[in-house]
């Protein structure tokens, strides 16, 4: 008797490419915003152009690299690697959200946006940390959800012999070897 099997192919859904590209762009933003922000009076913690302070390394550089690398690795063929890459992007986003609140626990220096109006200060916090972090968490979690979908199956291979569905039992052996391989359906009323 030939068994009926399906060929299971582990493929990355193409829908994962959209969050991956968006995460790479977001990671680049998180990384470069402290460097180019002072050109547009949108700096954070320093007005010096193209200079990372220790605060920038911990608060922007590391999460930006994590989000960007997570986006790149999500484009791999391996679902496991892509899933872990999405988790890396989520971790970078979580750090952007909680890092500014925890900064004062390990540092004695202040970490504040440059002087400006209350709206501009609020926009800096959102653009640099809270908004970017929430977006990274959302995109990474969305990619993980897309990667958790069932494995795509290819066309099922046809069974060798057509067998009707249902429970079967072997017939009693009558001495004829050809009849011993035949099956008959089991009725629900038989004992």
Backbone as a printed PyTorch tensor [residue, N CA C, xyz], in Angstrom:
tensor([[[  0.8430,  -1.1760,   0.0000],
         [  0.0000,   0.0000,   0.0000],
         [  0.8930,   1.2460,   0.0000]],

        [[  0.5820,   2.1960,  -0.8280],
         [  1.3460,   3.4340,  -0.9260],
         [  0.7340,   4.4650,   0.0040]],

        [[  1.5550,   5.1420,   0.7590],
         [  1.0400,   6.1700,   1.6610],
         [  0.9370,   7.4870,   0.9210]],

        [[ -0.0430,   8.2650,   1.3030],
         [ -0.2730,   9.5740,   0.6990],
         [  0.4450,  10.6260,   1.5310]],

        [[  1.3900,  11.3300,   0.9230],
         [  2.1260,  12.3700,   1.6420],
         [  2.0290,  13.6710,   0.8820]],

        [[  2.1950,  14.7390,   1.5950],
         [  2.2480,  16.0570,   0.9720],
         [  3.6570,  16.5940,   1.1330]],

        [[  4.1310,  17.2290,   0.0940],
         [  5.4450,  17.8570,   0.1700],
         [  5.2880,  19.1890,   0.8820]],

        [[  5.9620,  19.3520,   1.9940],
         [  5.8740,  20.5910,   2.7580],
         [  7.1100,  21.4220,   2.4560]],

        [[  6.8890,  22.6390,   2.0440],
         [  7.9680,  23.5330,   1.6610],
         [  7.9620,  24.7140,   2.6250]],

        [[  9.0620,  24.9400,   3.2950],
         [  9.1640,  26.0910,   4.2010],
         [  9.6210,  27.2930,   3.3900]],

        [[  8.6760,  28.1850,   3.1110],
         [  8.9990,  29.3970,   2.3610],
         [  8.5760,  30.6020,   3.1720]],

        [[  9.3390,  31.6570,   3.0250],
         [  9.0170,  32.9140,   3.6880],
         [  7.8980,  33.5830,   2.9060]],

        [[  6.8450,  34.0100,   3.5910],
         [  5.7930,  34.7360,   2.8740],
         [  6.3440,  36.0570,   2.3360]],

        [[  5.9450,  36.4140,   1.1310],
         [  6.4500,  37.6630,   0.5560],
         [  5.9260,  38.8770,   1.3060]],

        [[  4.8500,  38.7120,   2.0620],
         [  4.3180,  39.8320,   2.8450],
         [  5.2960,  40.2750,   3.9300]],

        [[  6.2370,  39.4260,   4.3140],
         [  7.2300,  39.7770,   5.3350],
         [  8.2150,  40.8140,   4.7930]],

        [[  8.3250,  40.9150,   3.4870],
         [  9.2670,  41.8720,   2.9060],
         [  8.8950,  43.3120,   3.2380]],

        [[  7.6030,  43.6050,   3.3070],
         [  7.1750,  44.9750,   3.5940],
         [  7.6140,  45.4010,   4.9970]],

        [[  7.2990,  44.6190,   6.0640],
         [  7.7970,  45.0300,   7.3780],
         [  9.3190,  45.0310,   7.4540]],

        [[  9.9760,  44.1330,   6.7240],
         [ 11.4410,  44.0850,   6.7520],
         [ 12.0430,  45.3670,   6.1960]],

        [[ 11.5390,  45.8240,   5.0600],
         [ 12.0550,  47.0610,   4.4540],
         [ 11.7350,  48.2580,   5.3450]],

        [[ 10.5250,  48.2880,   5.9010],
         [ 10.1650,  49.3910,   6.7980],
         [ 11.0300,  49.3900,   8.0570]],

        [[ 11.3610,  48.2150,   8.5700],
         [ 12.2440,  48.1510,   9.7400],
         [ 13.6540,  48.6140,   9.4030]],

        [[ 14.1270,  48.3070,   8.2060],
         [ 15.4570,  48.7940,   7.8200],
         [ 15.4580,  50.3200,   7.7330]],

        [[ 14.4090,  50.8970,   7.1550],
         [ 14.3190,  52.3620,   7.0750],
         [ 14.2040,  52.9720,   8.4750]],

        [[ 13.4300,  52.3510,   9.3400],
         [ 13.2780,  52.8500,  10.7110],
         [ 14.5850,  52.7390,  11.4840]],

        [[ 15.3010,  51.6340,  11.3180],
         [ 16.5990,  51.4760,  11.9720],
         [ 17.5940,  52.5250,  11.5090]],

        [[ 17.5700,  52.8340,  10.2160],
         [ 18.4490,  53.8890,   9.7010],
         [ 18.0690,  55.2450,  10.3010]],

        [[ 16.7650,  55.5000,  10.4410],
         [ 16.3200,  56.7510,  11.0620],
         [ 16.8150,  56.8480,  12.5040]],

        [[ 16.6130,  55.7890,  13.2680],
         [ 17.0170,  55.8030,  14.6760],
         [ 18.5290,  56.0090,  14.7920]],

        [[ 19.2830,  55.4230,  13.8950],
         [ 20.7380,  55.5410,  13.9250],
         [ 21.1880,  56.9450,  13.5170]],

        [[ 20.6360,  57.4790,  12.4380],
         [ 21.1380,  58.7420,  11.8860],
         [ 20.4650,  59.9930,  12.4330]],

        [[ 19.3120,  59.8840,  13.0600],
         [ 18.6100,  61.0750,  13.5530],
         [ 19.4540,  61.9080,  14.5160]],

        [[ 20.1850,  61.3050,  15.4780],
         [ 21.0090,  62.1500,  16.3510],
         [ 22.1730,  62.8260,  15.6190]],

        [[ 22.5970,  62.2340,  14.5030],
         [ 23.7240,  62.7980,  13.7660],
         [ 23.3130,  63.9680,  12.8850]],

        [[ 22.1630,  63.8710,  12.2370],
         [ 21.7460,  64.9200,  11.3090],
         [ 20.6790,  65.8380,  11.8980]],

        [[ 20.0990,  65.4760,  13.0110],
         [ 19.0710,  66.3030,  13.6380],
         [ 19.5110,  67.7210,  13.9330]],

        [[ 20.7320,  67.9540,  14.4300],
         [ 21.1540,  69.3280,  14.7070],
         [ 21.1880,  70.2320,  13.4760]],

        [[ 21.3170,  69.6750,  12.2730],
         [ 21.2730,  70.5040,  11.0610],
         [ 19.9260,  71.1950,  10.9070]],

        [[ 18.8630,  70.5690,  11.4210],
         [ 17.5060,  71.0740,  11.2560],
         [ 16.9180,  71.5700,  12.5690]],

        [[ 17.7800,  71.8780,  13.5310],
         [ 17.3560,  72.2770,  14.8760],
         [ 16.4370,  71.2270,  15.4900]],

        [[ 16.7540,  69.9530,  15.2140],
         [ 15.9630,  68.8450,  15.7300],
         [ 16.8760,  67.8810,  16.4830]],

        [[ 17.8930,  68.4310,  17.1300],
         [ 18.8610,  67.6140,  17.8460],
         [ 18.3550,  67.1500,  19.1970]],

        [[ 19.0430,  66.1870,  19.7230],
         [ 18.6940,  65.6360,  21.0270],
         [ 19.9810,  65.4920,  21.8260]],

        [[ 20.0620,  66.1660,  22.9420],
         [ 21.1660,  66.0510,  23.8830],
         [ 22.4460,  66.7540,  23.4330]],

        [[ 22.5560,  67.1210,  22.1780],
         [ 23.7340,  67.8480,  21.7240],
         [ 23.3870,  68.6190,  20.4500]],

        [[ 24.0850,  69.7190,  20.2490],
         [ 23.8780,  70.4860,  19.0200],
         [ 25.0180,  70.2630,  18.0380]],

        [[ 25.9120,  69.3390,  18.3510],
         [ 27.0520,  69.0440,  17.4900],
         [ 26.6220,  68.0810,  16.3770]],

        [[ 27.0200,  68.3930,  15.1460],
         [ 26.6720,  67.5580,  14.0100],
         [ 27.6090,  66.3580,  13.9230]],

        [[ 27.0830,  65.2290,  13.5100],
         [ 27.8580,  64.0090,  13.2460],
         [ 28.7320,  63.5880,  14.4160]],

        [[ 28.1970,  63.6500,  15.6100],
         [ 28.9490,  63.2230,  16.7930],
         [ 28.0160,  62.4580,  17.7110]],

        [[ 28.4350,  61.2510,  18.0560],
         [ 27.6840,  60.4430,  19.0070],
         [ 28.2520,  60.6440,  20.3930]],

        [[ 27.4110,  60.9230,  21.3370],
         [ 27.8330,  60.9510,  22.7360],
         [ 27.5920,  59.5530,  23.3100]],

        [[ 28.0360,  59.3410,  24.5310],
         [ 27.8090,  58.0510,  25.1870],
         [ 26.3000,  57.7770,  25.2960]],

        [[ 25.5320,  58.8090,  25.5720],
         [ 24.0790,  58.6490,  25.6360],
         [ 23.5020,  58.2210,  24.2860]],

        [[ 24.0030,  58.7860,  23.2130],
         [ 23.5180,  58.4160,  21.8930],
         [ 23.8550,  56.9650,  21.5620]],

        [[ 25.0150,  56.5100,  21.9890],
         [ 25.3940,  55.1240,  21.7160],
         [ 24.4010,  54.1730,  22.3780]],

        [[ 24.1040,  54.4130,  23.6460],
         [ 23.1930,  53.5280,  24.3690],
         [ 21.7380,  53.6980,  23.9640]],

        [[ 21.3440,  54.9030,  23.6520],
         [ 19.9310,  55.1660,  23.4300],
         [ 19.5200,  55.1190,  21.9550]],

        [[ 20.4360,  55.3280,  21.0180],
         [ 20.0620,  55.3630,  19.5990],
         [ 20.8780,  54.4160,  18.7290]],

        [[ 22.1800,  54.3870,  18.9140],
         [ 23.0330,  53.5860,  18.0390],
         [ 22.7190,  52.1000,  18.1630]],

        [[ 22.7310,  51.5610,  19.3630],
         [ 22.5130,  50.1210,  19.5530],
         [ 21.1030,  49.7130,  19.1130]],

        [[ 20.0370,  50.4080,  19.5410],
         [ 18.7170,  49.9910,  19.0500],
         [ 18.5490,  50.1870,  17.5460]],

        [[ 19.1440,  51.2360,  16.9810],
         [ 19.0540,  51.4410,  15.5360],
         [ 19.7100,  50.3150,  14.7630]],

        [[ 20.8690,  49.8700,  15.2260],
         [ 21.5410,  48.7420,  14.5740],
         [ 20.7090,  47.4730,  14.7270]],

        [[ 20.1550,  47.2360,  15.9190],
         [ 19.3360,  46.0380,  16.1440],
         [ 18.1220,  46.0220,  15.2260]],

        [[ 17.4600,  47.1540,  15.0710],
         [ 16.2730,  47.2230,  14.2150],
         [ 16.6560,  47.0380,  12.7490]],

        [[ 17.7370,  47.6870,  12.3250],
         [ 18.1750,  47.5800,  10.9340],
         [ 18.6200,  46.1550,  10.6020]],

        [[ 19.4320,  45.5600,  11.4530],
         [ 19.9030,  44.1860,  11.2210],
         [ 18.7230,  43.2130,  11.2660]],

        [[ 17.7810,  43.4460,  12.1690],
         [ 16.5870,  42.6080,  12.2040],
         [ 15.8280,  42.6650,  10.8890]],

        [[ 15.7130,  43.8580,  10.3110],
         [ 15.0500,  43.9940,   9.0160],
         [ 15.7820,  43.2670,   7.9100]],

        [[ 17.1060,  43.3500,   7.9030],
         [ 17.8920,  42.6500,   6.8760],
         [ 17.7490,  41.1430,   7.0260]],

        [[ 17.8940,  40.6410,   8.2450],
         [ 17.8450,  39.1920,   8.4550],
         [ 16.4530,  38.6110,   8.2320]],

        [[ 15.4140,  39.4340,   8.2910],
         [ 14.0690,  38.9210,   8.0170],
         [ 13.9040,  38.5460,   6.5520]],

        [[ 14.8120,  38.9640,   5.7070],
         [ 14.7220,  38.6380,   4.2840],
         [ 15.3780,  37.3070,   3.9380]],

        [[ 15.8810,  36.5940,   4.9280],
         [ 16.4960,  35.2990,   4.6660],
         [ 15.4290,  34.2680,   4.3330]],

        [[ 15.8420,  33.1460,   3.7950],
         [ 14.9250,  32.0710,   3.4360],
         [ 14.4780,  31.2740,   4.6590]],

        [[ 15.2730,  31.2640,   5.6870],
         [ 14.9700,  30.4680,   6.8710],
         [ 13.9140,  31.1610,   7.7310]],

        [[ 12.8350,  30.4370,   8.0070],
         [ 11.7920,  31.0060,   8.8650],
         [ 12.3030,  31.2340,  10.2800]],

        [[ 13.1310,  30.3250,  10.7800],
         [ 13.6350,  30.4610,  12.1480],
         [ 14.5100,  31.7030,  12.2790]],

        [[ 15.3870,  31.9160,  11.3210],
         [ 16.2570,  33.1040,  11.3610],
         [ 15.4220,  34.3670,  11.2230]],

        [[ 14.4450,  34.3440,  10.3190],
         [ 13.5960,  35.5160,  10.1260],
         [ 12.7690,  35.8050,  11.3800]],

        [[ 12.2910,  34.7540,  12.0430],
         [ 11.5130,  34.9480,  13.2650],
         [ 12.3820,  35.5480,  14.3640]],

        [[ 13.6070,  35.0480,  14.5110],
         [ 14.5230,  35.6060,  15.5100],
         [ 14.9300,  37.0310,  15.1440]],

        [[ 15.0620,  37.3120,  13.8740],
         [ 15.3860,  38.6770,  13.4370],
         [ 14.2530,  39.6350,  13.7900]],

        [[ 13.0220,  39.1920,  13.6110],
         [ 11.8870,  40.0270,  14.0110],
         [ 11.8930,  40.2500,  15.5170]],

        [[ 12.2780,  39.2280,  16.2660],
         [ 12.3890,  39.3760,  17.7210],
         [ 13.4850,  40.3810,  18.0780]],

        [[ 14.5800,  40.3920,  17.3400],
         [ 15.6470,  41.3730,  17.5600],
         [ 15.1320,  42.7880,  17.3040]],

        [[ 14.3530,  42.9580,  16.2430],
         [ 13.7730,  44.2740,  15.9510],
         [ 12.7990,  44.6960,  17.0470]],

        [[ 12.0170,  43.7610,  17.5590],
         [ 11.0950,  44.0680,  18.6650],
         [ 11.8830,  44.4890,  19.9010]],

        [[ 12.9740,  43.7860,  20.1910],
         [ 13.8010,  44.1370,  21.3520],
         [ 14.3810,  45.5440,  21.2000]],

        [[ 14.8350,  45.9010,  19.9890],
         [ 15.3210,  47.2610,  19.7510],
         [ 14.2360,  48.2910,  19.9650]],

        [[ 13.0180,  47.9730,  19.5180],
         [ 11.8990,  48.8900,  19.7180],
         [ 11.5220,  49.0340,  21.1800]],

        [[ 11.5310,  47.9330,  21.8970],
         [ 11.2190,  47.9930,  23.3330],
         [ 12.2600,  48.8450,  24.0460]],

        [[ 13.5210,  48.7020,  23.6690],
         [ 14.5580,  49.5200,  24.3100],
         [ 14.3460,  51.0060,  24.0300]],

        [[ 13.9060,  51.3360,  22.8120],
         [ 13.6260,  52.7440,  22.5110],
         [ 12.4860,  53.2850,  23.3700]],

        [[ 11.5230,  52.4530,  23.6910],
         [ 10.3860,  52.9030,  24.4900],
         [ 10.7460,  53.0270,  25.9640]],

        [[ 11.4800,  52.0510,  26.5160],
         [ 11.7620,  52.0820,  27.9620],
         [ 13.1100,  52.6930,  28.2990]],

        [[ 14.0240,  52.7830,  27.3370],
         [ 15.3620,  53.3000,  27.6070],
         [ 15.4070,  54.7010,  28.1790]],

        [[ 14.6710,  55.6620,  27.6100],
         [ 14.7110,  57.0170,  28.1590],
         [ 14.2240,  57.0840,  29.6110]],

        [[ 13.2810,  56.2450,  29.9620],
         [ 12.7910,  56.2390,  31.3500],
         [ 13.8060,  55.6210,  32.3020]],

        [[ 14.5630,  54.6470,  31.8160],
         [ 15.5500,  53.9820,  32.6690],
         [ 16.9150,  54.6510,  32.6470]],

        [[ 17.1040,  55.6140,  31.7680],
         [ 18.4170,  56.2540,  31.6220],
         [ 18.9410,  56.8340,  32.9300]],

        [[ 18.0730,  57.4330,  33.7000],
         [ 18.5070,  58.0860,  34.9350],
         [ 18.9760,  57.0900,  35.9980]],

        [[ 18.6890,  55.7900,  35.8270],
         [ 19.1270,  54.8020,  36.8240],
         [ 20.6110,  54.4790,  36.7130]],

        [[ 21.2220,  54.6290,  35.5420],
         [ 22.6410,  54.3200,  35.4050],
         [ 23.5060,  55.5270,  35.0720]],

        [[ 22.9130,  56.6560,  34.7860],
         [ 23.6960,  57.8170,  34.3900],
         [ 23.4060,  58.9930,  35.3120]],

        [[ 24.4440,  59.7470,  35.5820],
         [ 24.2700,  60.9530,  36.3920],
         [ 24.0330,  62.1850,  35.5350]],

        [[ 24.2990,  62.0670,  34.2170],
         [ 24.0770,  63.1980,  33.3240],
         [ 22.6420,  63.1890,  32.8210]],

        [[ 22.1350,  64.3490,  32.5520],
         [ 20.7770,  64.4630,  32.0420],
         [ 20.7010,  64.0840,  30.5780]],

        [[ 19.5540,  63.6950,  30.1540],
         [ 19.3350,  63.3160,  28.7690],
         [ 18.0630,  64.0020,  28.3130]],

        [[ 18.2030,  65.1740,  27.7330],
         [ 17.0610,  66.0050,  27.3620],
         [ 17.2220,  66.4750,  25.9270]],

        [[ 16.0920,  66.7650,  25.2710],
         [ 16.1880,  67.3450,  23.9320],
         [ 16.7090,  68.7730,  24.0120]],

        [[ 17.1730,  69.2800,  22.8980],
         [ 17.6540,  70.6550,  22.8560],
         [ 16.5030,  71.5980,  23.1620]],

        [[ 16.8460,  72.8020,  23.5270],
         [ 15.8310,  73.7920,  23.8900],
         [ 14.9050,  74.0600,  22.7170]],

        [[ 13.6490,  74.2300,  23.0340],
         [ 12.6430,  74.5050,  22.0090],
         [ 11.2790,  74.5880,  22.6610]],

        [[ 10.2810,  74.8270,  21.8520],
         [  8.9190,  74.9110,  22.3520],
         [  8.4150,  73.5610,  22.8360]],

        [[  7.2950,  73.5760,  23.5270],
         [  6.7740,  72.3350,  24.0830],
         [  6.3420,  71.3580,  22.9790]],

        [[  5.8000,  71.8530,  21.8710],
         [  5.4200,  70.9770,  20.7760],
         [  6.6500,  70.3400,  20.1300]],

        [[  7.6840,  71.1370,  19.9380],
         [  8.9020,  70.6180,  19.3070],
         [  9.5910,  69.6140,  20.2230]],

        [[  9.5910,  69.8820,  21.5140],
         [ 10.1820,  68.9400,  22.4710],
         [  9.4150,  67.6240,  22.4570]],

        [[  8.0910,  67.7180,  22.4490],
         [  7.2750,  66.5070,  22.3850],
         [  7.5140,  65.7160,  21.1120]],

        [[  7.6240,  66.4180,  19.9880],
         [  7.8980,  65.7470,  18.7220],
         [  9.2660,  65.0740,  18.7180]],

        [[ 10.2340,  65.6880,  19.3610],
         [ 11.5650,  65.0590,  19.4480],
         [ 11.4970,  63.7480,  20.2200]],

        [[ 10.8080,  63.7460,  21.3590],
         [ 10.6830,  62.5080,  22.1400],
         [  9.9810,  61.4230,  21.3190]],

        [[  8.9520,  61.8070,  20.6050],
         [  8.2130,  60.8210,  19.8000],
         [  9.0520,  60.3360,  18.6270]],

        [[  9.6920,  61.2600,  17.9070],
         [ 10.4570,  60.8850,  16.7150],
         [ 11.7050,  60.0890,  17.0510]],

        [[ 12.3690,  60.4270,  18.1290],
         [ 13.6170,  59.7530,  18.4870],
         [ 13.3750,  58.4300,  19.2070]],

        [[ 12.3830,  58.3870,  20.0920],
         [ 12.2620,  57.2230,  20.9700],
         [ 10.8940,  56.5630,  20.9450]],

        [[  9.8840,  57.2240,  21.4920],
         [  8.6040,  56.5570,  21.7410],
         [  7.8840,  56.1440,  20.4610]],

        [[  7.7840,  57.0220,  19.5070],
         [  7.1200,  56.6770,  18.2480],
         [  7.9070,  55.6580,  17.4460]],

        [[  9.2230,  55.8810,  17.3570],
         [ 10.0630,  54.9390,  16.6100],
         [ 10.0660,  53.5690,  17.2780]],

        [[ 10.1140,  53.5490,  18.6070],
         [ 10.0980,  52.2690,  19.3170],
         [  8.7810,  51.5360,  19.1610]],

        [[  7.6770,  52.2600,  19.2720],
         [  6.3670,  51.6250,  19.1090],
         [  6.1970,  51.0820,  17.6910]],

        [[  6.6730,  51.8240,  16.7030],
         [  6.5800,  51.3610,  15.3280],
         [  7.4490,  50.1160,  15.1010]],

        [[  8.6400,  50.0860,  15.6890],
         [  9.5000,  48.9090,  15.5580],
         [  8.8620,  47.6880,  16.2120]],

        [[  8.2560,  47.8730,  17.3770],
         [  7.5760,  46.7530,  18.0480],
         [  6.4220,  46.2640,  17.1780]],

        [[  5.6430,  47.1710,  16.6360],
         [  4.5030,  46.7880,  15.7910],
         [  4.9630,  46.0290,  14.5440]],

        [[  5.9390,  46.5740,  13.8320],
         [  6.3840,  45.9280,  12.5950],
         [  7.0490,  44.5850,  12.8610]],

        [[  7.8430,  44.4990,  13.9340],
         [  8.4710,  43.2220,  14.2750],
         [  7.4400,  42.1770,  14.6770]],

        [[  6.4460,  42.5830,  15.4460],
         [  5.3940,  41.6420,  15.8520],
         [  4.5430,  41.2370,  14.6570]],

        [[  4.2870,  42.1640,  13.7460],
         [  3.5340,  41.8220,  12.5390],
         [  4.3070,  40.8040,  11.7050]],

        [[  5.5970,  41.0000,  11.5730],
         [  6.4110,  40.0530,  10.8100],
         [  6.4180,  38.6860,  11.4870]],

        [[  6.4910,  38.6670,  12.8160],
         [  6.4500,  37.3810,  13.5140],
         [  5.1160,  36.6820,  13.2700]],

        [[  4.0400,  37.4290,  13.2630],
         [  2.7430,  36.8360,  12.9880],
         [  2.6590,  36.2760,  11.5750]],

        [[  3.2160,  36.9930,  10.6190],
         [  3.2270,  36.4850,   9.2460],
         [  4.0890,  35.2400,   9.1200]],

        [[  5.1540,  35.1790,   9.8880],
         [  6.0340,  34.0120,   9.8410],
         [  5.4350,  32.8080,  10.5590]],

        [[  4.4830,  33.0260,  11.4490],
         [  3.8510,  31.9350,  12.1740],
         [  2.7630,  31.2410,  11.3690]],

        [[  2.4170,  31.7850,  10.2370],
         [  1.3950,  31.1480,   9.4050],
         [  1.7970,  29.7180,   9.0970]],

        [[  0.8180,  28.9170,   8.7240],
         [  1.0830,  27.5130,   8.3910],
         [  2.0390,  27.4320,   7.2100]],

        [[  2.8170,  26.3890,   7.1740],
         [  3.7570,  26.1680,   6.0980],
         [  2.9980,  25.9970,   4.7960]],

        [[  3.4930,  26.5850,   3.7540],
         [  2.8670,  26.4950,   2.4530],
         [  3.0560,  25.0850,   1.9210]],

        [[  1.9950,  24.4740,   1.4230],
         [  2.1080,  23.1180,   0.8950],
         [  2.0890,  23.1730,  -0.6190]],

        [[  2.8830,  22.3250,  -1.2210],
         [  2.8850,  22.2480,  -2.6700],
         [  1.7580,  21.3180,  -3.1000]],

        [[  1.6420,  21.0960,  -4.3830],
         [  0.5910,  20.2160,  -4.8950],
         [  0.7540,  18.8360,  -4.2820]],

        [[ -0.3230,  18.2600,  -3.7450],
         [ -0.2010,  16.9280,  -3.1500],
         [  0.0740,  15.8920,  -4.2230]],

        [[  0.8920,  14.9200,  -3.8950],
         [  1.1770,  13.8500,  -4.8310],
         [ -0.0100,  12.8960,  -4.8410]],

        [[ -0.3300,  12.3890,  -6.0220],
         [ -1.4890,  11.5140,  -6.1550],
         [ -1.1810,  10.1500,  -5.5500]],

        [[ -2.1270,   9.5680,  -4.8320],
         [ -1.8880,   8.2340,  -4.2840],
         [ -1.8530,   7.2080,  -5.4140]],

        [[ -1.1920,   6.0830,  -5.1700],
         [ -1.0330,   5.0550,  -6.1910],
         [ -2.3770,   4.4410,  -6.5580]],

        [[ -3.1850,   4.1320,  -5.6000],
         [ -4.4900,   3.5420,  -5.8590],
         [ -5.5480,   4.3930,  -5.1880]],

        [[ -6.6590,   4.5430,  -5.8480],
         [ -7.7280,   5.3360,  -5.2840],
         [ -8.4440,   4.5210,  -4.2180]],

        [[ -8.4340,   5.0070,  -3.0080],
         [ -9.0600,   4.3180,  -1.8970],
         [-10.1350,   5.2320,  -1.3530]],

        [[-11.3760,   4.7580,  -1.2620],
         [-12.4250,   5.6310,  -0.7170],
         [-12.1720,   5.9340,   0.7450]],

        [[-12.5780,   7.1090,   1.2020],
         [-12.3450,   7.4580,   2.5990],
         [-13.2300,   6.6460,   3.5260]],

        [[-12.7550,   6.4630,   4.7310],
         [-13.5520,   5.7730,   5.7410],
         [-12.7220,   4.7760,   6.5170]],

        [[-13.2360,   4.2770,   7.6310],
         [-12.4850,   3.2850,   8.4120],
         [-12.5330,   1.9280,   7.7240]],

        [[-11.4770,   1.2010,   7.8290],
         [-11.3660,  -0.0920,   7.1650],
         [-10.8860,  -1.1410,   8.1500]],

        [[-11.2150,  -2.3970,   7.8120],
         [-10.6430,  -3.5310,   8.5190],
         [-10.3180,  -4.5880,   7.4820]],

        [[ -9.3840,  -5.4000,   7.7940],
         [ -8.9990,  -6.4650,   6.8830],
         [-10.0790,  -7.5440,   6.9070]],

        [[-10.3750,  -8.1090,   5.7240],
         [-11.3420,  -9.2090,   5.6610],
         [-10.7070, -10.4720,   6.1860]],

        [[-11.5450, -11.4130,   6.5270],
         [-11.0270, -12.6920,   7.0230],
         [-10.2770, -13.3820,   5.9050]],

        [[ -9.2250, -14.0380,   6.2870],
         [ -8.4120, -14.7190,   5.3090],
         [ -9.1230, -16.0110,   4.9050]],

        [[ -9.3140, -16.2040,   3.6120],
         [-10.0330, -17.3710,   3.1130],
         [ -9.1100, -18.3870,   2.4960]],

        [[ -7.8630, -18.1540,   2.5850],
         [ -6.9210, -19.0840,   1.9800],
         [ -6.4320, -18.5890,   0.6380]],

        [[ -7.1450, -17.7240,   0.0200],
         [ -6.7290, -17.1620,  -1.2490],
         [ -5.8670, -15.9410,  -0.9520]],

        [[ -4.5500, -15.9130,  -1.3030],
         [ -3.6680, -14.8020,  -0.9440],
         [ -4.0960, -13.4800,  -1.5720]],

        [[ -4.7820, -13.4920,  -2.7020],
         [ -5.1820, -12.2310,  -3.3220],
         [ -6.3070, -11.5630,  -2.5440]],

        [[ -7.1460, -12.3310,  -1.9380],
         [ -8.2570, -11.7620,  -1.1960],
         [ -7.8280, -11.2060,   0.1540]],

        [[ -6.6940, -11.6350,   0.6890],
         [ -6.2760, -11.1780,   2.0120],
         [ -5.8450,  -9.7160,   2.0180]],

        [[ -5.5050,  -9.1480,   0.8530],
         [ -5.0810,  -7.7560,   0.7960],
         [ -6.2480,  -6.8120,   0.5390]],

        [[ -7.4290,  -7.3440,   0.2980],
         [ -8.5700,  -6.4880,   0.0390],
         [ -9.1340,  -5.9690,   1.3470]],

        [[ -9.7390,  -4.8050,   1.2630],
         [-10.3450,  -4.1980,   2.4450],
         [-11.8150,  -3.9610,   2.1700]],

        [[-12.5700,  -3.9800,   3.2090],
         [-13.9710,  -3.6410,   3.0790],
         [-14.3210,  -2.6240,   4.1600]],

        [[-15.2450,  -1.7360,   3.8720],
         [-15.6070,  -0.7180,   4.8770],
         [-16.2120,  -1.3540,   6.1120]],

        [[-15.9610,  -0.6950,   7.2300],
         [-16.5060,  -1.1430,   8.5080],
         [-17.8410,  -0.4390,   8.6820]],

        [[-18.8690,  -1.2300,   8.9060],
         [-20.1640,  -0.6030,   9.1440],
         [-20.2630,  -0.2140,  10.6140]],

        [[-21.0160,   0.7860,  10.8780],
         [-21.1410,   1.2420,  12.2540],
         [-22.0220,   0.3290,  13.0900]],

        [[-22.7320,  -0.6300,  12.4500],
         [-23.6350,  -1.5000,  13.1620],
         [-23.0150,  -2.8490,  13.4800]],

        [[-21.8510,  -3.1690,  12.9280],
         [-21.2480,  -4.4860,  13.1620],
         [-20.5390,  -4.5050,  14.5160]],

        [[-20.4670,  -5.6930,  15.0650],
         [-19.8790,  -5.8410,  16.3880],
         [-18.4250,  -6.1840,  16.3040]]])
